[in-house]
mmCIF file of C-alpha atoms (C1' of nucleotides) in Angstrom:
data_model
loop_
_atom_site.group_PDB
_atom_site.id
_atom_site.type_symbol
_atom_site.label_atom_id
_atom_site.label_comp_id
_atom_site.label_asym_id
_atom_site.label_seq_id
_atom_site.Cartn_x
_atom_site.Cartn_y
_atom_site.Cartn_z
ATOM 1 C CA MET U 188 -114.481 108.631 0.936
ATOM 2 C CA ARG U 189 -116.327 106.045 2.975
ATOM 3 C CA GLN U 190 -117.970 107.532 6.054
ATOM 4 C CA ARG U 191 -117.829 105.939 9.467
ATOM 5 C CA ASN U 192 -121.577 105.432 9.458
ATOM 6 C CA ASP U 193 -121.238 103.553 6.200
ATOM 7 C CA THR U 194 -118.697 101.273 7.723
ATOM 8 C CA LEU U 195 -120.832 100.622 10.786
ATOM 9 C CA ALA U 196 -123.935 100.024 8.700
ATOM 10 C CA ALA U 197 -122.106 97.675 6.395
ATOM 11 C CA ALA U 198 -120.608 95.841 9.357
ATOM 12 C CA ARG U 199 -124.004 95.598 11.036
ATOM 13 C CA SER U 200 -125.638 94.045 8.023
ATOM 14 C CA ARG U 201 -122.758 91.661 7.577
ATOM 15 C CA LEU U 202 -123.008 90.617 11.193
ATOM 16 C CA GLU U 203 -126.767 90.254 11.059
ATOM 17 C CA SER U 204 -126.544 88.126 7.936
ATOM 18 C CA LYS U 205 -124.681 85.694 10.206
ATOM 19 C CA GLN U 206 -127.080 86.052 13.142
ATOM 20 C CA ALA U 207 -124.652 88.115 15.177
ATOM 21 C CA ARG U 208 -125.367 91.537 16.668
ATOM 22 C CA LEU U 209 -123.536 94.807 16.381
ATOM 23 C CA THR U 210 -122.966 95.120 20.113
ATOM 24 C CA PRO U 211 -121.261 98.039 21.862
ATOM 25 C CA ALA U 212 -117.982 96.142 22.125
ATOM 26 C CA ARG U 213 -118.033 95.221 18.449
ATOM 27 C CA ARG U 214 -118.955 98.732 17.462
ATOM 28 C CA LEU U 215 -116.084 100.148 19.515
ATOM 29 C CA VAL U 216 -113.550 97.809 17.946
ATOM 30 C CA ILE U 217 -114.792 98.601 14.446
ATOM 31 C CA GLU U 218 -114.641 102.308 15.106
ATOM 32 C CA THR U 219 -111.134 101.974 16.476
ATOM 33 C CA LEU U 220 -109.885 100.071 13.450
ATOM 34 C CA ASP U 221 -111.726 102.511 11.198
ATOM 35 C CA GLY U 222 -109.743 105.337 12.757
ATOM 36 C CA SER U 223 -106.340 103.665 12.415
ATOM 37 C CA SER U 224 -103.897 104.036 9.547
ATOM 38 C CA GLY U 225 -102.370 100.601 9.900
ATOM 39 C CA PRO U 226 -103.015 97.147 11.384
ATOM 40 C CA GLN U 227 -103.524 97.102 15.164
ATOM 41 C CA SER U 228 -102.751 94.441 17.710
ATOM 42 C CA ALA U 229 -105.191 93.499 20.455
ATOM 43 C CA ALA U 230 -102.959 95.364 22.892
ATOM 44 C CA ASP U 231 -102.984 98.437 20.626
ATOM 45 C CA ILE U 232 -106.754 98.410 20.565
ATOM 46 C CA ALA U 233 -106.959 97.923 24.323
ATOM 47 C CA VAL U 234 -104.828 101.045 24.788
ATOM 48 C CA THR U 235 -106.876 103.077 22.329
ATOM 49 C CA ILE U 236 -110.128 102.227 24.011
ATOM 50 C CA ALA U 237 -108.530 102.637 27.433
ATOM 51 C CA GLY U 238 -109.313 99.114 28.528
ATOM 52 C CA ALA U 239 -113.048 99.615 28.027
ATOM 53 C CA ILE U 240 -113.272 95.954 27.041
ATOM 54 C CA PRO U 241 -111.594 93.212 29.074
ATOM 55 C CA MET U 242 -108.967 91.251 27.151
ATOM 56 C CA SER U 243 -110.925 88.024 27.108
ATOM 57 C CA SER U 244 -113.901 89.806 25.600
ATOM 58 C CA LEU U 245 -111.731 91.822 23.274
ATOM 59 C CA TYR U 246 -110.152 88.689 21.845
ATOM 60 C CA ARG U 247 -113.542 87.067 21.456
ATOM 61 C CA THR U 248 -114.868 90.192 19.754
ATOM 62 C CA LEU U 249 -111.940 90.139 17.354
ATOM 63 C CA THR U 250 -112.562 86.460 16.653
ATOM 64 C CA VAL U 251 -116.203 87.068 15.887
ATOM 65 C CA LEU U 252 -115.455 89.998 13.640
ATOM 66 C CA GLU U 253 -112.844 87.941 11.834
ATOM 67 C CA GLU U 254 -115.169 84.971 11.385
ATOM 68 C CA THR U 255 -117.843 87.254 9.936
ATOM 69 C CA GLU U 256 -115.216 88.787 7.698
ATOM 70 C CA VAL U 257 -115.702 92.292 9.013
ATOM 71 C CA ILE U 258 -112.006 92.427 9.914
ATOM 72 C CA GLU U 259 -108.925 90.530 8.792
ATOM 73 C CA ARG U 260 -106.230 89.137 10.965
ATOM 74 C CA PHE U 261 -102.591 88.534 10.127
ATOM 75 C CA PRO U 262 -99.474 88.201 12.224
ATOM 76 C CA ASP U 263 -96.793 90.895 12.217
ATOM 77 C CA GLN U 264 -93.137 90.054 11.872
ATOM 78 C CA THR U 265 -92.919 88.935 15.496
ATOM 79 C CA GLY U 266 -95.948 86.693 15.146
ATOM 80 C CA ILE U 267 -98.337 88.913 17.093
ATOM 81 C CA ALA U 268 -101.809 89.125 15.557
ATOM 82 C CA ARG U 269 -102.768 92.415 13.953
ATOM 83 C CA TYR U 270 -106.194 93.380 12.737
ATOM 84 C CA GLU U 271 -107.690 95.763 10.264
ATOM 85 C CA LEU U 272 -111.012 96.264 8.556
ATOM 86 C CA ALA U 273 -111.574 93.761 5.757
ATOM 87 C CA GLU U 274 -110.670 94.881 2.277
ATOM 88 C CA TRP U 275 -114.282 94.943 1.091
ATOM 89 C CA LEU U 276 -114.685 97.816 3.585
ATOM 90 C CA THR U 277 -111.360 99.596 3.078
ATOM 91 C CA GLY U 278 -110.423 98.751 -0.473
ATOM 92 C CA HIS U 279 -107.487 96.625 -1.572
ATOM 93 C CA HIS U 280 -104.144 97.785 -0.219
ATOM 94 C CA HIS U 281 -100.740 96.604 0.884
ATOM 95 C CA HIS U 282 -98.327 97.320 3.705
ATOM 96 C CA MET U 283 -95.007 99.067 4.239
ATOM 97 C CA THR U 284 -93.080 98.084 7.332
ATOM 98 C CA CYS U 285 -90.197 100.199 8.577
ATOM 99 C CA ILE U 286 -87.298 97.964 9.627
ATOM 100 C CA THR U 287 -86.075 100.690 11.958
ATOM 101 C CA CYS U 288 -89.119 101.689 13.993
ATOM 102 C CA GLY U 289 -91.267 98.706 13.190
ATOM 103 C CA ALA U 290 -94.299 100.765 12.184
ATOM 104 C CA THR U 291 -96.535 99.305 9.508
ATOM 105 C CA SER U 292 -98.715 101.547 7.436
ATOM 106 C CA ASP U 293 -101.222 100.950 4.704
ATOM 107 C CA VAL U 294 -100.318 101.748 1.147
ATOM 108 C CA ALA U 295 -102.702 101.862 -1.759
ATOM 109 C CA VAL U 296 -100.711 100.956 -4.850
ATOM 110 C CA PRO U 297 -101.758 103.225 -7.733
ATOM 111 C CA GLY U 298 -104.268 101.558 -10.016
ATOM 112 C CA ASP U 299 -102.053 101.016 -13.003
ATOM 113 C CA LEU U 300 -99.319 99.409 -10.950
ATOM 114 C CA GLU U 301 -101.804 97.340 -9.030
ATOM 115 C CA ALA U 302 -103.150 96.061 -12.339
ATOM 116 C CA THR U 303 -99.653 94.967 -13.271
ATOM 117 C CA VAL U 304 -99.244 93.213 -9.939
ATOM 118 C CA ILE U 305 -102.513 91.334 -10.494
ATOM 119 C CA ASP U 306 -101.350 90.403 -13.964
ATOM 120 C CA ILE U 307 -98.024 89.086 -12.688
ATOM 121 C CA VAL U 308 -99.658 87.188 -9.889
ATOM 122 C CA SER U 309 -102.078 85.437 -12.213
ATOM 123 C CA GLN U 310 -99.314 84.642 -14.698
ATOM 124 C CA VAL U 311 -97.308 83.026 -11.912
ATOM 125 C CA GLY U 312 -100.346 81.143 -10.705
ATOM 126 C CA ARG U 313 -100.964 79.818 -14.199
ATOM 127 C CA ARG U 314 -97.378 78.772 -14.637
ATOM 128 C CA PHE U 315 -97.382 76.827 -11.361
ATOM 129 C CA ASP U 316 -100.920 75.395 -11.668
ATOM 130 C CA PHE U 317 -102.108 77.382 -8.671
ATOM 131 C CA GLU U 318 -105.547 78.987 -8.635
ATOM 132 C CA VAL U 319 -104.802 82.438 -7.215
ATOM 133 C CA THR U 320 -107.551 83.982 -5.109
ATOM 134 C CA GLY U 321 -105.592 86.795 -3.508
ATOM 135 C CA HIS U 322 -102.189 88.239 -2.901
ATOM 136 C CA ARG U 323 -100.272 90.232 -0.387
ATOM 137 C CA LEU U 324 -97.374 92.547 -1.117
ATOM 138 C CA ASP U 325 -95.310 93.805 1.787
ATOM 139 C CA LEU U 326 -92.592 96.414 1.411
ATOM 140 C CA GLN U 327 -89.764 96.481 3.895
ATOM 141 C CA GLY U 328 -87.616 99.543 4.189
ATOM 142 C CA VAL U 329 -87.029 102.743 6.085
ATOM 143 C CA CYS U 330 -89.805 105.276 6.557
ATOM 144 C CA SER U 331 -89.266 108.975 6.026
ATOM 145 C CA GLN U 332 -89.336 109.692 9.768
ATOM 146 C CA CYS U 333 -86.526 107.262 10.437
ATOM 147 C CA ARG U 334 -84.230 108.764 7.802
ATOM 148 C CA MET O 157 -77.928 74.096 -8.687
ATOM 149 C CA ARG O 158 -76.361 74.723 -5.330
ATOM 150 C CA GLN O 159 -75.041 71.599 -3.710
ATOM 151 C CA ARG O 160 -75.595 70.739 -0.093
ATOM 152 C CA ASN O 161 -71.892 70.966 0.622
ATOM 153 C CA ASP O 162 -71.886 74.459 -0.784
ATOM 154 C CA THR O 163 -74.690 75.430 1.559
ATOM 155 C CA LEU O 164 -72.907 73.938 4.545
ATOM 156 C CA ALA O 165 -69.618 75.528 3.629
ATOM 157 C CA ALA O 166 -71.259 78.894 3.124
ATOM 158 C CA ALA O 167 -73.127 78.568 6.393
ATOM 159 C CA ARG O 168 -69.970 77.551 8.230
ATOM 160 C CA SER O 169 -68.041 80.556 7.036
ATOM 161 C CA ARG O 170 -70.946 82.838 7.853
ATOM 162 C CA LEU O 171 -71.106 81.364 11.337
ATOM 163 C CA GLU O 172 -67.371 81.571 11.877
ATOM 164 C CA SER O 173 -67.328 85.204 10.769
ATOM 165 C CA LYS O 174 -69.525 85.781 13.798
ATOM 166 C CA GLN O 175 -67.448 83.538 16.141
ATOM 167 C CA ALA O 176 -70.034 80.813 16.143
ATOM 168 C CA ARG O 177 -69.427 77.164 15.273
ATOM 169 C CA LEU O 178 -71.090 74.858 12.799
ATOM 170 C CA THR O 179 -72.107 72.344 15.443
ATOM 171 C CA PRO O 180 -73.879 69.028 14.771
ATOM 172 C CA ALA O 181 -77.243 70.508 15.787
ATOM 173 C CA ARG O 182 -76.805 73.504 13.532
ATOM 174 C CA ARG O 183 -75.662 71.359 10.674
ATOM 175 C CA LEU O 184 -78.687 69.110 11.113
ATOM 176 C CA VAL O 185 -81.088 72.054 11.032
ATOM 177 C CA ILE O 186 -79.441 73.541 7.988
ATOM 178 C CA GLU O 187 -79.538 70.239 6.143
ATOM 179 C CA THR O 188 -83.177 69.812 7.049
ATOM 180 C CA LEU O 189 -84.088 73.233 5.718
ATOM 181 C CA ASP O 190 -81.956 72.647 2.651
ATOM 182 C CA GLY O 191 -84.026 69.557 1.918
ATOM 183 C CA SER O 192 -87.406 71.252 2.311
ATOM 184 C CA SER O 193 -89.482 72.842 -0.418
ATOM 185 C CA GLY O 194 -91.147 75.371 1.815
ATOM 186 C CA PRO O 195 -90.796 77.114 5.190
ATOM 187 C CA GLN O 196 -90.734 74.777 8.199
ATOM 188 C CA SER O 197 -91.881 75.344 11.733
ATOM 189 C CA ALA O 198 -89.807 74.281 14.728
ATOM 190 C CA ALA O 199 -92.268 71.417 15.215
ATOM 191 C CA ASP O 200 -91.888 70.390 11.568
ATOM 192 C CA ILE O 201 -88.142 70.280 11.929
ATOM 193 C CA ALA O 202 -88.384 68.315 15.161
ATOM 194 C CA VAL O 203 -90.458 65.698 13.379
ATOM 195 C CA THR O 204 -88.112 65.536 10.402
ATOM 196 C CA ILE O 205 -85.097 64.977 12.633
ATOM 197 C CA ALA O 206 -87.083 62.611 14.840
ATOM 198 C CA GLY O 207 -86.536 64.661 17.957
ATOM 199 C CA ALA O 208 -82.765 64.415 17.685
ATOM 200 C CA ILE O 209 -82.521 67.861 19.208
ATOM 201 C CA PRO O 210 -84.534 68.809 22.312
ATOM 202 C CA MET O 211 -86.933 71.689 21.718
ATOM 203 C CA SER O 212 -85.096 74.144 23.919
ATOM 204 C CA SER O 213 -81.921 73.505 22.002
ATOM 205 C CA LEU O 214 -83.711 73.505 18.680
ATOM 206 C CA TYR O 215 -85.196 76.921 19.350
ATOM 207 C CA ARG O 216 -81.852 78.248 20.434
ATOM 208 C CA THR O 217 -80.243 76.794 17.329
ATOM 209 C CA LEU O 218 -82.839 78.489 15.173
ATOM 210 C CA THR O 219 -82.284 81.758 16.988
ATOM 211 C CA VAL O 220 -78.534 81.611 16.430
ATOM 212 C CA LEU O 221 -78.923 80.737 12.750
ATOM 213 C CA GLU O 222 -81.363 83.587 12.365
ATOM 214 C CA GLU O 223 -79.097 86.071 14.108
ATOM 215 C CA THR O 224 -76.238 85.062 11.900
ATOM 216 C CA GLU O 225 -78.510 85.366 8.892
ATOM 217 C CA VAL O 226 -78.060 81.784 7.776
ATOM 218 C CA ILE O 227 -81.831 81.313 7.981
ATOM 219 C CA GLU O 228 -84.836 83.612 7.948
ATOM 220 C CA ARG O 229 -87.832 83.530 10.200
ATOM 221 C CA PHE O 230 -91.332 84.691 9.523
ATOM 222 C CA PRO O 231 -94.693 83.799 10.993
ATOM 223 C CA ASP O 232 -97.240 81.804 9.007
ATOM 224 C CA GLN O 233 -100.889 82.829 8.858
ATOM 225 C CA THR O 234 -101.542 81.475 12.316
ATOM 226 C CA GLY O 235 -98.604 83.335 13.801
ATOM 227 C CA ILE O 236 -96.373 80.281 14.206
ATOM 228 C CA ALA O 237 -92.727 80.903 13.246
ATOM 229 C CA ARG O 238 -91.494 79.248 10.098
ATOM 230 C CA TYR O 239 -87.928 79.101 8.929
ATOM 231 C CA GLU O 240 -86.039 78.701 5.694
ATOM 232 C CA LEU O 241 -82.546 79.221 4.425
ATOM 233 C CA ALA O 242 -81.736 82.874 3.880
ATOM 234 C CA GLU O 243 -82.208 84.187 0.376
ATOM 235 C CA TRP O 244 -78.473 84.714 -0.152
ATOM 236 C CA LEU O 245 -78.274 80.908 0.018
ATOM 237 C CA THR O 246 -81.439 79.984 -1.865
ATOM 238 C CA GLY O 247 -81.995 82.911 -4.170
ATOM 239 C CA HIS O 248 -84.856 85.374 -4.027
ATOM 240 C CA HIS O 249 -88.293 83.804 -4.065
ATOM 241 C CA HIS O 250 -91.863 84.197 -2.865
ATOM 242 C CA HIS O 251 -94.550 81.970 -1.400
ATOM 243 C CA MET O 252 -97.823 80.428 -2.420
ATOM 244 C CA THR O 253 -100.127 79.336 0.377
ATOM 245 C CA CYS O 254 -103.070 77.062 -0.280
ATOM 246 C CA ILE O 255 -106.144 78.271 1.580
ATOM 247 C CA THR O 256 -107.519 74.743 1.563
ATOM 248 C CA CYS O 257 -104.722 72.578 2.879
ATOM 249 C CA GLY O 258 -102.561 75.333 4.332
ATOM 250 C CA ALA O 259 -99.390 74.182 2.623
ATOM 251 C CA THR O 260 -96.903 76.900 1.688
ATOM 252 C CA SER O 261 -94.431 76.350 -1.061
ATOM 253 C CA ASP O 262 -91.635 78.390 -2.545
ATOM 254 C CA VAL O 263 -92.106 80.001 -5.903
ATOM 255 C CA ALA O 264 -89.416 81.632 -7.948
ATOM 256 C CA VAL O 265 -91.052 84.337 -10.005
ATOM 257 C CA PRO O 266 -89.569 84.279 -13.523
ATOM 258 C CA GLY O 267 -86.892 86.902 -13.995
ATOM 259 C CA ASP O 268 -88.776 89.279 -16.247
ATOM 260 C CA LEU O 269 -91.793 89.328 -13.944
ATOM 261 C CA GLU O 270 -89.619 89.698 -10.879
ATOM 262 C CA ALA O 271 -87.937 92.679 -12.492
ATOM 263 C CA THR O 272 -91.357 94.264 -12.953
ATOM 264 C CA VAL O 273 -92.210 93.607 -9.324
ATOM 265 C CA ILE O 274 -89.016 95.295 -8.255
ATOM 266 C CA ASP O 275 -89.788 98.216 -10.484
ATOM 267 C CA ILE O 276 -93.281 98.589 -9.104
ATOM 268 C CA VAL O 277 -92.053 98.314 -5.532
ATOM 269 C CA SER O 278 -89.472 101.018 -6.000
ATOM 270 C CA GLN O 279 -91.968 103.279 -7.755
ATOM 271 C CA VAL O 280 -94.356 102.886 -4.831
ATOM 272 C CA GLY O 281 -91.531 103.527 -2.368
ATOM 273 C CA ARG O 282 -90.582 106.693 -4.183
ATOM 274 C CA ARG O 283 -94.154 107.869 -4.281
ATOM 275 C CA PHE O 284 -94.598 107.393 -0.539
ATOM 276 C CA ASP O 285 -91.123 108.576 0.488
ATOM 277 C CA PHE O 286 -90.195 105.131 1.748
ATOM 278 C CA GLU O 287 -86.721 103.735 1.175
ATOM 279 C CA VAL O 288 -87.453 100.163 0.063
ATOM 280 C CA THR O 289 -84.904 97.543 1.070
ATOM 281 C CA GLY O 290 -86.930 94.437 0.345
ATOM 282 C CA HIS O 291 -90.310 93.065 -0.474
ATOM 283 C CA ARG O 292 -92.429 89.990 0.049
ATOM 284 C CA LEU O 293 -95.120 88.742 -2.307
ATOM 285 C CA ASP O 294 -97.459 86.053 -1.051
ATOM 286 C CA LEU O 295 -99.988 84.330 -3.274
ATOM 287 C CA GLN O 296 -103.116 82.880 -1.699
ATOM 288 C CA GLY O 297 -105.138 80.381 -3.594
ATOM 289 C CA VAL O 298 -105.845 76.717 -4.169
ATOM 290 C CA CYS O 299 -103.051 74.355 -5.041
ATOM 291 C CA SER O 300 -103.414 71.782 -7.794
ATOM 292 C CA GLN O 301 -103.742 68.887 -5.327
ATOM 293 C CA CYS O 302 -106.696 70.519 -3.612
ATOM 294 C CA ARG O 303 -108.611 71.052 -6.829
ATOM 295 C "C1'" DT P 284 -51.373 65.576 24.376
ATOM 296 C "C1'" DC P 285 -53.225 68.339 28.422
ATOM 297 C "C1'" DT P 286 -55.574 72.250 30.063
ATOM 298 C "C1'" DC P 287 -58.342 76.228 30.276
ATOM 299 C "C1'" DG P 288 -62.007 79.116 28.951
ATOM 300 C "C1'" DA P 289 -65.486 80.219 25.920
ATOM 301 C "C1'" DA P 290 -69.238 78.272 23.446
ATOM 302 C "C1'" DA P 291 -72.914 74.954 23.204
ATOM 303 C "C1'" DT P 292 -76.168 71.847 25.196
ATOM 304 C "C1'" DG P 293 -80.241 69.814 27.878
ATOM 305 C "C1'" DA P 294 -83.761 69.832 31.238
ATOM 306 C "C1'" DG P 295 -87.081 72.256 33.135
ATOM 307 C "C1'" DA P 296 -89.180 76.519 34.656
ATOM 308 C "C1'" DA P 297 -91.046 80.778 33.177
ATOM 309 C "C1'" DT P 298 -93.290 83.976 29.840
ATOM 310 C "C1'" DG P 299 -96.847 86.015 27.246
ATOM 311 C "C1'" DG P 300 -100.199 86.164 23.635
ATOM 312 C "C1'" DT P 301 -104.317 83.883 22.947
ATOM 313 C "C1'" DT P 302 -108.153 80.715 23.820
ATOM 314 C "C1'" DC P 303 -111.341 78.291 26.763
ATOM 315 C "C1'" DT P 304 -114.784 77.630 30.589
ATOM 316 C "C1'" DC P 305 -118.594 78.777 32.954
ATOM 317 C "C1'" DA P 306 -121.590 81.493 35.467
ATOM 318 C "C1'" DT P 307 -124.027 85.835 34.731
ATOM 319 C "C1'" DT P 308 -126.287 89.351 31.957
ATOM 320 C "C1'" DC P 309 -128.367 91.285 27.905
ATOM 321 C "C1'" DG P 310 -131.737 91.967 24.117
ATOM 322 C "C1'" DC P 311 -134.846 90.690 20.815
ATOM 323 C "C1'" DA P 312 -139.159 87.986 19.679
ATOM 324 C "C1'" DT P 313 -143.095 86.274 21.293
ATOM 325 C "C1'" DA T 239 -143.545 90.907 30.885
ATOM 326 C "C1'" DT T 240 -141.121 86.270 29.689
ATOM 327 C "C1'" DG T 241 -138.039 83.107 27.728
ATOM 328 C "C1'" DC T 242 -134.026 81.902 25.279
ATOM 329 C "C1'" DG T 243 -130.153 82.239 22.587
ATOM 330 C "C1'" DA T 244 -126.405 85.536 22.259
ATOM 331 C "C1'" DA T 245 -122.916 88.193 24.565
ATOM 332 C "C1'" DT T 246 -120.067 89.250 28.418
ATOM 333 C "C1'" DG T 247 -116.407 89.063 32.266
ATOM 334 C "C1'" DA T 248 -113.263 86.853 35.250
ATOM 335 C "C1'" DG T 249 -110.062 83.691 35.552
ATOM 336 C "C1'" DA T 250 -107.955 79.340 34.345
ATOM 337 C "C1'" DA T 251 -105.751 76.922 30.733
ATOM 338 C "C1'" DC T 252 -102.934 76.485 26.548
ATOM 339 C "C1'" DC T 253 -98.938 76.331 23.936
ATOM 340 C "C1'" DA T 254 -95.210 78.307 21.166
ATOM 341 C "C1'" DT T 255 -91.275 80.312 22.558
ATOM 342 C "C1'" DT T 256 -87.697 82.036 25.715
ATOM 343 C "C1'" DC T 257 -84.981 81.891 29.831
ATOM 344 C "C1'" DT T 258 -82.034 79.830 33.585
ATOM 345 C "C1'" DC T 259 -78.487 77.294 35.074
ATOM 346 C "C1'" DA T 260 -75.785 73.374 35.647
ATOM 347 C "C1'" DT T 261 -73.134 70.383 32.616
ATOM 348 C "C1'" DT T 262 -70.571 69.169 28.495
ATOM 349 C "C1'" DT T 263 -67.956 70.018 24.334
ATOM 350 C "C1'" DC T 264 -64.671 72.171 21.385
ATOM 351 C "C1'" DG T 265 -60.513 74.422 20.045
ATOM 352 C "C1'" DA T 266 -56.416 77.328 20.899
ATOM 353 C "C1'" DG T 267 -52.341 77.575 23.331
ATOM 354 C "C1'" DA T 268 -48.937 75.420 26.623
#
DNA sequence: TCTCGAAATGAGAATGGTTCTCATTCGCAT
DNA sequence: ATGCGAATGAGAACCATTCTCATTTCGAGA
């Protein structure tokens, strides 16, 4: 299990390799995402850190962390940006989104199944002359709490 | 191969079952999406139809068609909404997005592979106590034109 | 065919997430 | 200590999308 200090150290060296610093704001955002079980919006993060970082700075912080590939950004179903630690920090995973409560949580597909997914994806890429560099698998459904 | 008239007829009956009409604007949008090979943004559609529908009406049209499940909406990687005909009209498919040019195109995963995907997805759902109702598989990579 | 009411439209204002500007502050390397 | 690029904060600006409301269109019934 990766420790928080590992994440911060890895993030710091990634940032420094791009002449950016691990500032208090950036550290706070990284720690927040490291403690979350699913992708967080800027507003989510602001709530978690109790507004410790003004929105304009928070967005800029998120942009910097995204550009340095410490975090990844993708829109949720409504188009609002959500962030999580980059996969090289967390490990490859996918998402399950509950169509009832809207919650999205991470899901690590078991290794054997993930291998099959990768195989399928590359077969499809080959068939359509598309050089696959990554994939995303989202499950929609109803979570256990909503049933 | 589904014909355009089939699509329009199916859309009309779907709309009428929800006391909505197949108006000229709605027909135009449906025909536009029917003639596209990938998801289109509101701006894309506006260009294709040469501004024949004012943006406020276009957005409302898209909302109505989405609510009646004639089309589906999902945000692209930048968070901008993109639309395409619902899967009950087009058949189940996935998307390939080129990380170089940004183009997204539809891809129908061959039946045997799709069956495996469905199997994997339901296994994962079972394992995580999540009642899967649908899935989305996005391939990222480089298209043949960009290589 | 005429009429009425519900549905649809168009123009423009309003919204809200996100980005930009710019003046100020911070922190590392001399 | 000093200087300079990096980082910050406040607020304005942006822009995709939604809302408002007055007007128009369509279709069912007279």
